[in-house]
Short mmCIF file of C-alpha atoms and ligand atoms in Angstrom, two decimals:
data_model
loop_
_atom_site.label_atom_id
_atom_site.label_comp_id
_atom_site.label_asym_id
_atom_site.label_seq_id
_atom_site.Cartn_x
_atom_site.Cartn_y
_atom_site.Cartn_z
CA UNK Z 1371 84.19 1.34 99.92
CA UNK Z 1372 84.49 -1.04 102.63
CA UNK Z 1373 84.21 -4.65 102.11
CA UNK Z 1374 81.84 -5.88 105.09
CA UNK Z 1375 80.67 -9.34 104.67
CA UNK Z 1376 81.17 -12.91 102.17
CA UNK Z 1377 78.24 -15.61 102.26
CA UNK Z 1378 79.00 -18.68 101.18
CA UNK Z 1379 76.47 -22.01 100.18
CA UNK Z 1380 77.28 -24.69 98.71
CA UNK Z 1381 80.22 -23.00 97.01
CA UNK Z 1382 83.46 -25.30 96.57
CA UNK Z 1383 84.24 -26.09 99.85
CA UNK Z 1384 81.86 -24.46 102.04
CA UNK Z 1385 78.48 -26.78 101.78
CA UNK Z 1386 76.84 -25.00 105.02
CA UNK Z 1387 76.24 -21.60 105.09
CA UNK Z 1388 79.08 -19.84 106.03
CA UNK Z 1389 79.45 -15.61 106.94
CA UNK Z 1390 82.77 -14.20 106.63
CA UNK Z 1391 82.60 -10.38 108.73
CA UNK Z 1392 85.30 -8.11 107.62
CA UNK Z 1393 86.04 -5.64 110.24
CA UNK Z 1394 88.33 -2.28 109.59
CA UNK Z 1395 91.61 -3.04 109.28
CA UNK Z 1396 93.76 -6.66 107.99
CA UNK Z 1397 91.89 -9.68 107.97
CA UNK Z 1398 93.86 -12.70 107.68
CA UNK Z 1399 92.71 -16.25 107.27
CA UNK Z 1400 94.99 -18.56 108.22
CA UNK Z 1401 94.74 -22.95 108.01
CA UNK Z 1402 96.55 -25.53 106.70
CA UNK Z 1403 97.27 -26.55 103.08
CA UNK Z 1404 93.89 -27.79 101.20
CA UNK Z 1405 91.53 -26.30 104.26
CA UNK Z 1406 89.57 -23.82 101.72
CA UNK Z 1407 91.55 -20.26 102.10
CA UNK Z 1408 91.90 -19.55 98.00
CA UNK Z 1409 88.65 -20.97 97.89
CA UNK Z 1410 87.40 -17.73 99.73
CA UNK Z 1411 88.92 -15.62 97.43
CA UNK Z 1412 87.73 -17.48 94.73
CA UNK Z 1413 84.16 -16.92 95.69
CA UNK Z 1414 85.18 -12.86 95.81
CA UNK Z 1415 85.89 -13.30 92.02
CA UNK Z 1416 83.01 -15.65 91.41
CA UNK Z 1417 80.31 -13.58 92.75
CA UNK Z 1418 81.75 -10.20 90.89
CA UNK Z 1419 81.18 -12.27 87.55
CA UNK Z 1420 84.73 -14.37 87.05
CA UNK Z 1421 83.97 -16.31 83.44
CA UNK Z 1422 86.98 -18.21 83.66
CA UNK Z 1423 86.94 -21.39 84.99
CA UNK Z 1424 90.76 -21.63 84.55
CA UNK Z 1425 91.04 -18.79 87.05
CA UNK Z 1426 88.75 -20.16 89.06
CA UNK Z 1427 91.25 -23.24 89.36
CA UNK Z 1428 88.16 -25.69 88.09
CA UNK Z 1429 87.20 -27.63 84.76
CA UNK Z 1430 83.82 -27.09 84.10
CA UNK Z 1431 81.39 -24.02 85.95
CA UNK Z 1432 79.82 -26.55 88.08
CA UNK Z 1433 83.05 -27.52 89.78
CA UNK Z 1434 82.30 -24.55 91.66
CA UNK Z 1435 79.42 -26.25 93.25
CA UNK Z 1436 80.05 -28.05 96.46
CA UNK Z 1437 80.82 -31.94 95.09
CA UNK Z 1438 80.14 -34.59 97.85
CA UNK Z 1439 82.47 -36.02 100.26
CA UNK Z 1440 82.30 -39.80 101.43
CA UNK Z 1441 80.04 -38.41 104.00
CA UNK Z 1442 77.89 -35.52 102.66
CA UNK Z 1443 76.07 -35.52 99.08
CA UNK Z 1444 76.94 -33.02 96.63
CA UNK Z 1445 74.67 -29.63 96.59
CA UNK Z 1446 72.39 -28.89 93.57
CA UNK Z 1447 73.56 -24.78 93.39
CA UNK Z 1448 76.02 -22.73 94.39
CA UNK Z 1449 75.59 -19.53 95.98
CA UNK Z 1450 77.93 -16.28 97.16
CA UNK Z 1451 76.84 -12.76 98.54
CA UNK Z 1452 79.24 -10.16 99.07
CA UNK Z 1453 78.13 -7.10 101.49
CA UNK Z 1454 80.41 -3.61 100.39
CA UNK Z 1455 79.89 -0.63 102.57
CA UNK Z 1456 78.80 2.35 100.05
CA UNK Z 1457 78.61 5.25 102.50
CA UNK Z 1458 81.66 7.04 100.57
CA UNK Z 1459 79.10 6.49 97.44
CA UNK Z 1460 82.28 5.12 95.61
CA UNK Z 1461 80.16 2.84 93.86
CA UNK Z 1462 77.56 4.87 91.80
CA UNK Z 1463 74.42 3.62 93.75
CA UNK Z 1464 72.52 5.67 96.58
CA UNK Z 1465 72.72 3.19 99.34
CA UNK Z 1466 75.24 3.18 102.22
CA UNK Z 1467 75.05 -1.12 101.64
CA UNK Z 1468 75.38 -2.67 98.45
CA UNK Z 1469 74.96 -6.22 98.28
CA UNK Z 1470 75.57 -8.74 95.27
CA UNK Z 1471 74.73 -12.41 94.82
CA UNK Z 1472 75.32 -14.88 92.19
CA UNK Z 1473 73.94 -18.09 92.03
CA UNK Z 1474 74.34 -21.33 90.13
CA UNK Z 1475 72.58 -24.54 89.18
CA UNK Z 1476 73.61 -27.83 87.87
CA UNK Z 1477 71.72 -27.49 85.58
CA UNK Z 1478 73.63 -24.06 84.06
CA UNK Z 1479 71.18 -21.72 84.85
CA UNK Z 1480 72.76 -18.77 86.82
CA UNK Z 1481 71.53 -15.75 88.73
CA UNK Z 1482 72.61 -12.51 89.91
CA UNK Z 1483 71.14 -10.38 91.80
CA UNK Z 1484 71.69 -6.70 93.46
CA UNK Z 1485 70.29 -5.55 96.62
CA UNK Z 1486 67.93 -7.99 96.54
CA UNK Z 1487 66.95 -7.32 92.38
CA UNK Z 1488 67.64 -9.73 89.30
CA UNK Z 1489 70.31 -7.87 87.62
CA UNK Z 1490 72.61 -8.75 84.38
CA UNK Z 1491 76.29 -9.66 84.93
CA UNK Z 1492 76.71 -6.52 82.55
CA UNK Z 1493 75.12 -4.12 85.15
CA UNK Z 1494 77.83 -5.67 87.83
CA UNK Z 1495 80.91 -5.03 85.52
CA UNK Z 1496 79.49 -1.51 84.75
CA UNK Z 1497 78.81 -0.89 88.71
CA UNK Z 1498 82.42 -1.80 89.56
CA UNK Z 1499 84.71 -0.55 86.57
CA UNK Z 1500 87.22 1.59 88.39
CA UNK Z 1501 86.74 0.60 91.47
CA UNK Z 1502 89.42 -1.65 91.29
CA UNK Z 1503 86.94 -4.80 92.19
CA UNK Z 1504 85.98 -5.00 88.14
CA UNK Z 1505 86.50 -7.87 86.11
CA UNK Z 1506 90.69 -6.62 85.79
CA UNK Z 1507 90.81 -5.35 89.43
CA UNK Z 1508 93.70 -5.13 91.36
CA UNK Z 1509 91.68 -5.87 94.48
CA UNK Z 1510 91.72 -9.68 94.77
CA UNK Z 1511 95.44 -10.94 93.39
CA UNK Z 1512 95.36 -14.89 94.06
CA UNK Z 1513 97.92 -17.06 94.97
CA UNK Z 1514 100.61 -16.86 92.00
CA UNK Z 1515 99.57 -14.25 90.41
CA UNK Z 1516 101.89 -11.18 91.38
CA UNK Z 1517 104.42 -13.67 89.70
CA UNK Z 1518 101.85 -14.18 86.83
CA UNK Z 1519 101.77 -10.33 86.42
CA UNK Z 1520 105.46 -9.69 86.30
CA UNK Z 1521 106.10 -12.49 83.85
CA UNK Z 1522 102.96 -12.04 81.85
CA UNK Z 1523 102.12 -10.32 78.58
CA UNK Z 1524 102.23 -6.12 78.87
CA UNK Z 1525 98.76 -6.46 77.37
CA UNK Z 1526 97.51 -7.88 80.85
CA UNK Z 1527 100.10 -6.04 82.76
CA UNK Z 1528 98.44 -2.64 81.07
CA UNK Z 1529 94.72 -3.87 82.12
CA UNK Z 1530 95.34 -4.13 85.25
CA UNK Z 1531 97.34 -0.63 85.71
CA UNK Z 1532 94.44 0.86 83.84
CA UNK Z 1533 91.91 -0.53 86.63
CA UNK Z 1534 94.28 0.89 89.50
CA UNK Z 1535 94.16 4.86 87.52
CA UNK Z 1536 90.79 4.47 87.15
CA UNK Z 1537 90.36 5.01 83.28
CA UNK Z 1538 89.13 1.21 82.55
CA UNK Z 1539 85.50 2.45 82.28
CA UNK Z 1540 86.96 4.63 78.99
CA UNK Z 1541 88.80 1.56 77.79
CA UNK Z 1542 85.24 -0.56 78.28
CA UNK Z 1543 83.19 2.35 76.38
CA UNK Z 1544 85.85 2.38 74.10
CA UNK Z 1545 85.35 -1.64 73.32
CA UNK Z 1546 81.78 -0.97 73.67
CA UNK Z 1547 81.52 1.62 70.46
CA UNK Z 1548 84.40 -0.41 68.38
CA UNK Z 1549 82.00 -3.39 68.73
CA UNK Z 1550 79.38 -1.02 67.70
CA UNK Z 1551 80.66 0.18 65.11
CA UNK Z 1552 81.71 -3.27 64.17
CA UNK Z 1553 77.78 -3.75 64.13
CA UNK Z 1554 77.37 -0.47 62.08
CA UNK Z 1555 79.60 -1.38 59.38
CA UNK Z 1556 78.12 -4.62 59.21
CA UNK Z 1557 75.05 -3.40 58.94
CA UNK Z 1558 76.02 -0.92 56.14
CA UNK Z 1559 77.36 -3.65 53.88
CA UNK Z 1560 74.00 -4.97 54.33
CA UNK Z 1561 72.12 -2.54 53.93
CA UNK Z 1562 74.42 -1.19 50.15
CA UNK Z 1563 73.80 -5.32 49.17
CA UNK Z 1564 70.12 -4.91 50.24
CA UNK Z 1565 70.34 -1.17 48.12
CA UNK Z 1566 72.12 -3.00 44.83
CA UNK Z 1567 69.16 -5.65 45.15
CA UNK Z 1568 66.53 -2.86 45.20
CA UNK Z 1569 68.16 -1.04 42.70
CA UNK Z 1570 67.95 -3.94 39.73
CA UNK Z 1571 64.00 -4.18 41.01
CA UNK Z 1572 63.66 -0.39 40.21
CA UNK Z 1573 63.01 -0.53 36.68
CA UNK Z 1574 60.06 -3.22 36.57
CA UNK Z 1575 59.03 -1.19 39.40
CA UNK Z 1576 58.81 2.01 38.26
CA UNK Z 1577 56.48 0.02 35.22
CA UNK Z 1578 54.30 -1.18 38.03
CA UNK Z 1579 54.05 2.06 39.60
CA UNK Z 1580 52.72 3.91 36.29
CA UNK Z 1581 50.09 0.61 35.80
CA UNK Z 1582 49.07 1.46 39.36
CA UNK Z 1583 48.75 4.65 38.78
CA UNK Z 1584 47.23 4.60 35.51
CA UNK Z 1585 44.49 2.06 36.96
CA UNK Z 1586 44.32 4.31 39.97
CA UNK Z 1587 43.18 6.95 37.35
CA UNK Z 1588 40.64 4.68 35.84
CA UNK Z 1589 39.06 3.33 38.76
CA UNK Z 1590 38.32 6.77 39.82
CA UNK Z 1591 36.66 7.60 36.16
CA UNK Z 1592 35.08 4.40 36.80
CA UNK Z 1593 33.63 5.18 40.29
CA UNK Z 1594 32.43 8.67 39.15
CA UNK Z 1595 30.44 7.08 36.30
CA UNK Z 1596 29.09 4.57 38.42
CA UNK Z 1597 27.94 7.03 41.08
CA UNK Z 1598 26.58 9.47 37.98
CA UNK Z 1599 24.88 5.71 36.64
CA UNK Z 1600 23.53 5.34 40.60
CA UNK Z 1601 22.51 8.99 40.83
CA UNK Z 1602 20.31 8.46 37.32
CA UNK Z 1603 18.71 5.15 38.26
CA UNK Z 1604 17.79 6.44 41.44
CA UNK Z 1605 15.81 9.52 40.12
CA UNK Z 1606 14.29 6.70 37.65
CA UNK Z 1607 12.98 4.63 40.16
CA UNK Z 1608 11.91 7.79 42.21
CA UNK Z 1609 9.72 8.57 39.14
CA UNK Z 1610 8.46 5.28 38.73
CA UNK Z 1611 7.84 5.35 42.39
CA UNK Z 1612 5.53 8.33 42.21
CA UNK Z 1613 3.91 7.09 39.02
CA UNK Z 1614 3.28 3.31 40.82
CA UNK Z 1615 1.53 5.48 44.31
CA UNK Z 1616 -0.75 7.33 41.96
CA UNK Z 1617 -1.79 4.20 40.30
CA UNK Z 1618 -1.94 2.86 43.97
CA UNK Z 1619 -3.95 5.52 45.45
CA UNK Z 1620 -6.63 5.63 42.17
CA UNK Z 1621 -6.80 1.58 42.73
CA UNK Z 1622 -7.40 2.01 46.45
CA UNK Z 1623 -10.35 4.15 45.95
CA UNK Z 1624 -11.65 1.88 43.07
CA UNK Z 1625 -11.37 -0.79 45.33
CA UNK Z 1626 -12.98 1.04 48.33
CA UNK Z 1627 -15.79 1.59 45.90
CA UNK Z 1628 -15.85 -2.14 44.71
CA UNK Z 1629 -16.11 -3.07 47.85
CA UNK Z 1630 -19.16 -0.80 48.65
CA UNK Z 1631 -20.95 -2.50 45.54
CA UNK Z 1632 -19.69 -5.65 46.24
CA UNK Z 1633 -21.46 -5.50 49.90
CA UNK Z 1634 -24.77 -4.03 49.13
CA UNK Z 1635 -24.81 -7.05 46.10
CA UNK Z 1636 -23.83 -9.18 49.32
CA UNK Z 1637 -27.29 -7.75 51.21
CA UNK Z 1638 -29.19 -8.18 47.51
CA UNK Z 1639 -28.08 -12.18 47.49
CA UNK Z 1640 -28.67 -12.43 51.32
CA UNK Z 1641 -32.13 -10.93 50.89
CA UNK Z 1642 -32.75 -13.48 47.85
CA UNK Z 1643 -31.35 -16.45 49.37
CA UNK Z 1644 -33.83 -15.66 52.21
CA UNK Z 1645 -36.68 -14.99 49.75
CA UNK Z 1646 -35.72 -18.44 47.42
CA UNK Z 1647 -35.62 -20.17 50.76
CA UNK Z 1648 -39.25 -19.00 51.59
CA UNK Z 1649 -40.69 -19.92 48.28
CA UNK Z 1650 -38.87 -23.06 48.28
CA UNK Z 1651 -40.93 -23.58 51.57
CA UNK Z 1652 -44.16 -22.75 49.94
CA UNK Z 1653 -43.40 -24.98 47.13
CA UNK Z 1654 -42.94 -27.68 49.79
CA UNK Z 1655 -46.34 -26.61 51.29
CA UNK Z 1656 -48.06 -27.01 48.18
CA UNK Z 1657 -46.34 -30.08 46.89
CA UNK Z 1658 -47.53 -31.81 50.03
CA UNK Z 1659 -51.32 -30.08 49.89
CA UNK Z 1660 -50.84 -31.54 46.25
CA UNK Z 1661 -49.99 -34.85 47.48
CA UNK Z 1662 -52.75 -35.27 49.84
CA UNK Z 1663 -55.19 -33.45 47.23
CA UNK Z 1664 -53.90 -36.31 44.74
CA UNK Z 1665 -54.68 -39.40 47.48
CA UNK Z 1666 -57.87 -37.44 48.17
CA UNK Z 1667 -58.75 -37.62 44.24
CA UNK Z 1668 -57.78 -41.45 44.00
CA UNK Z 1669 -59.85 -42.43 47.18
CA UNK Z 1670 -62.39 -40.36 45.84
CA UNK Z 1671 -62.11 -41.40 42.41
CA UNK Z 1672 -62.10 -45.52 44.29
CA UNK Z 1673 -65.36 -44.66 45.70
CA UNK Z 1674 -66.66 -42.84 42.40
CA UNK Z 1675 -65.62 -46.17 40.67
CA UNK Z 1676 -67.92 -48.40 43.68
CA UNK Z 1677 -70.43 -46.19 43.72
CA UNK Z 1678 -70.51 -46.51 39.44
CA UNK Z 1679 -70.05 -50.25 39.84
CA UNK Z 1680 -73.80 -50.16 43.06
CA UNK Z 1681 -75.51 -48.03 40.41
CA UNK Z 1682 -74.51 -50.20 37.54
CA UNK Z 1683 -75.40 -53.28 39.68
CA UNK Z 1684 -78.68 -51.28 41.29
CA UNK Z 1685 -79.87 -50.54 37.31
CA UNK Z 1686 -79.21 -53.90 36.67
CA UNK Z 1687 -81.29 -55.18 39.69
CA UNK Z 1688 -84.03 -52.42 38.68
CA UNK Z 1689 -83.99 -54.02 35.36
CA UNK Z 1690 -84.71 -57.37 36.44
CA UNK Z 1691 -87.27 -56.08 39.38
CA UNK Z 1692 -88.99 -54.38 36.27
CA UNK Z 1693 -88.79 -57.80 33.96
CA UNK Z 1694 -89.52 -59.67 36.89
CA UNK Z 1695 -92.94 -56.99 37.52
CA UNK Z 1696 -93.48 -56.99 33.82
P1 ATP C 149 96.78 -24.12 99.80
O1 ATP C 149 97.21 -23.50 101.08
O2 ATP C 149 97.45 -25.42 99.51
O3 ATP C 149 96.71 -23.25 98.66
P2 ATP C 149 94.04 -23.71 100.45
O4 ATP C 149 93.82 -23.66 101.90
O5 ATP C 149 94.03 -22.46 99.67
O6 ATP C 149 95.28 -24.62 100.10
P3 ATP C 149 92.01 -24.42 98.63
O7 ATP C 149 92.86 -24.62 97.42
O8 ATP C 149 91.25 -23.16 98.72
O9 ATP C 149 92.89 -24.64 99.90
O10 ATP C 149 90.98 -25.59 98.76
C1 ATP C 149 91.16 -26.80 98.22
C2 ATP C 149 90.15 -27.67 98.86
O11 ATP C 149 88.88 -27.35 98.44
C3 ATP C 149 90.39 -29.11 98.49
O12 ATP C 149 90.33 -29.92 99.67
C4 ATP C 149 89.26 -29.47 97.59
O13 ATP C 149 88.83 -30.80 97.77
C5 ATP C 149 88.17 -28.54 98.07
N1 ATP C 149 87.27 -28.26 97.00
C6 ATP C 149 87.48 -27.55 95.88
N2 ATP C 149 86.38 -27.57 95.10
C7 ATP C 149 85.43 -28.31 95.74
C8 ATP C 149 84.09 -28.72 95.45
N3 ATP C 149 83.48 -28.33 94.31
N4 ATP C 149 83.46 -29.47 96.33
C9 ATP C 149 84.05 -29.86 97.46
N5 ATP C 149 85.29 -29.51 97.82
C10 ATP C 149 85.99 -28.74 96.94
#
């Protein structure tokens, strides 16, 4: 595993975007006190996940972020790539170029990314345990710290020879299933205090359960005898049923045959409606023949009554002709 390239942006002192090429062979960066060279080697840690700030020779995260000068305003993110030549497949990916970036905000949020994909800071420990570029690599030893190492605690001394044979990746499982475990037993004492809870609640329970069951029981009996209580009203009303279409059918042909009567007594009071309407015509007839027979009889009985009154007069005159002759 070769390293091949560094990209820098906006990372401590390097505000542009700067490309570091590592050719085969020594590398050396030389300038003079305060021009950026631990900076570069800081941004090696950085990007392969460094946590500490205190290794990373700053306060706070952000301090890794390119600050301002009096002439050039601060940048809002951070950002490092670091190109590794895989075509030894040291590192446990099938690519001859492996590539990691990390990126960071102001604002805390933070990415990483490998060969191009969002990945966890947990997948780039895991890809580089034993590789001697992990989190406790020997790889990158920063100003002061083969001193540190000497002087420091055998704990860290023993981390770091562990890296270097290769055996970290055990010591990392290892963590991984104590922590596990950790989480195991935890979860054990919960679950015997979530046991000794259920257990007091298994005696009202186990009343419940027989109610349940016992009502279970009943509501069976009582859906049987409602179905058997169904099944009997239903061959009731079939019977009913059959009884009510007989009286149906007898009813229909009564009142097919009412109906029959009721017309022809419909043609009987047509025909006399037409026959009362002719006589009351006659009767019209003859109450106006009567009328004019009755004006007849008065003009006639008028002229009776003159003629009565000339022949009264006429015997009178013949009277006194006669006295008068006489
Ligand atoms: P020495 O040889 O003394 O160790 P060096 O060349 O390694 O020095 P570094 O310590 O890498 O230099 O760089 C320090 C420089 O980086 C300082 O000038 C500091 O102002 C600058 N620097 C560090 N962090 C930032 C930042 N966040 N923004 C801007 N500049 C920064």
């Amino acid at each position: 595993m070769i390293l091949k390239a560094l990209e820098m942006q906006g990372f401590k002192s390097f505000p542009d975007k700067t490309v570091f090429k590592f050719g085969k062979g020594i590398t050396s960066v030389v300038g003079p006190n305060g021009s950026g060279k631990s900076n570069i080697s800081d941004a090696v840690r950085w990007v392969l996940g460094e946590q500490s700030t205190k290794s990373l020779r700053g306060a706070r995260m952000e301090d890794v972020i390119f600050s301002g000068t009096s002439v050039r305003r601060a940048q809002g993110f951070a950002e490092v790539t670091l190109r590794l030549d895989n075509s030894d497949r040291v590192l446990d990916y099938d690519s001859d170029e492996v590539s990691v970036t990390r990126r960071y905000y102001r604002s805390g949020e933070s990415e990483y990314i490998f060969n191009g994909e969002n990945c966890r800071l947990r997948d780039i420990n895991e890809l580089f345990m034993d590789t001697g570029l992990g989190r406790d690599g020997y790889s990158i030893v920063s100003q002061g710290r083969v001193a540190d190492l000497i002087s420091s605690r055998s704990v860290k001394r023993r981390e770091m020879l562990e890296e270097a044979a290769g055996i970290s990746h055990f010591r990392y499982r290892r963590e991984e299933a104590n922590r596990r475990l950790e989480q195991a037993e935890e979860n054990l004492i919960r679950l015997r205090d979530i046991l000794a809870e259920l257990e007091s609640r298994v005696g009202p329970l186990k009343t419940q359960s027989e109610k349940a069951q016992k009502f279970l029981v009943l509501s069976e009996d009582k859906k049987e005898l409602e179905i058997g209580l169904w099944l009997h009203t239903i061959e009731k009303s079939k019977n009913g049923l059959k009884e009510q279409e007989h009286k149906l059918s007898i009813a229909s042909s009564q009142y097919e045959s009412t109906e029959l009567e009721l017309d022809e007594l419909e043609a009987k009071i047509e025909q006399v409606i037409n026959k009362g309407r002719d006589i009351t015509a006659e009767i019209e007839n003859i109450r106006q023949n009567a009328s004019s027979l009755e004006e007849e009889a008065a003009r006639l009985d008028g002229r009776i009554a003159v003629e009565n009154n000339t022949i009264e007069h006429n015997i009178e005159s013949i009277e006194r002709v006669r006295r008068d002759i006489e």
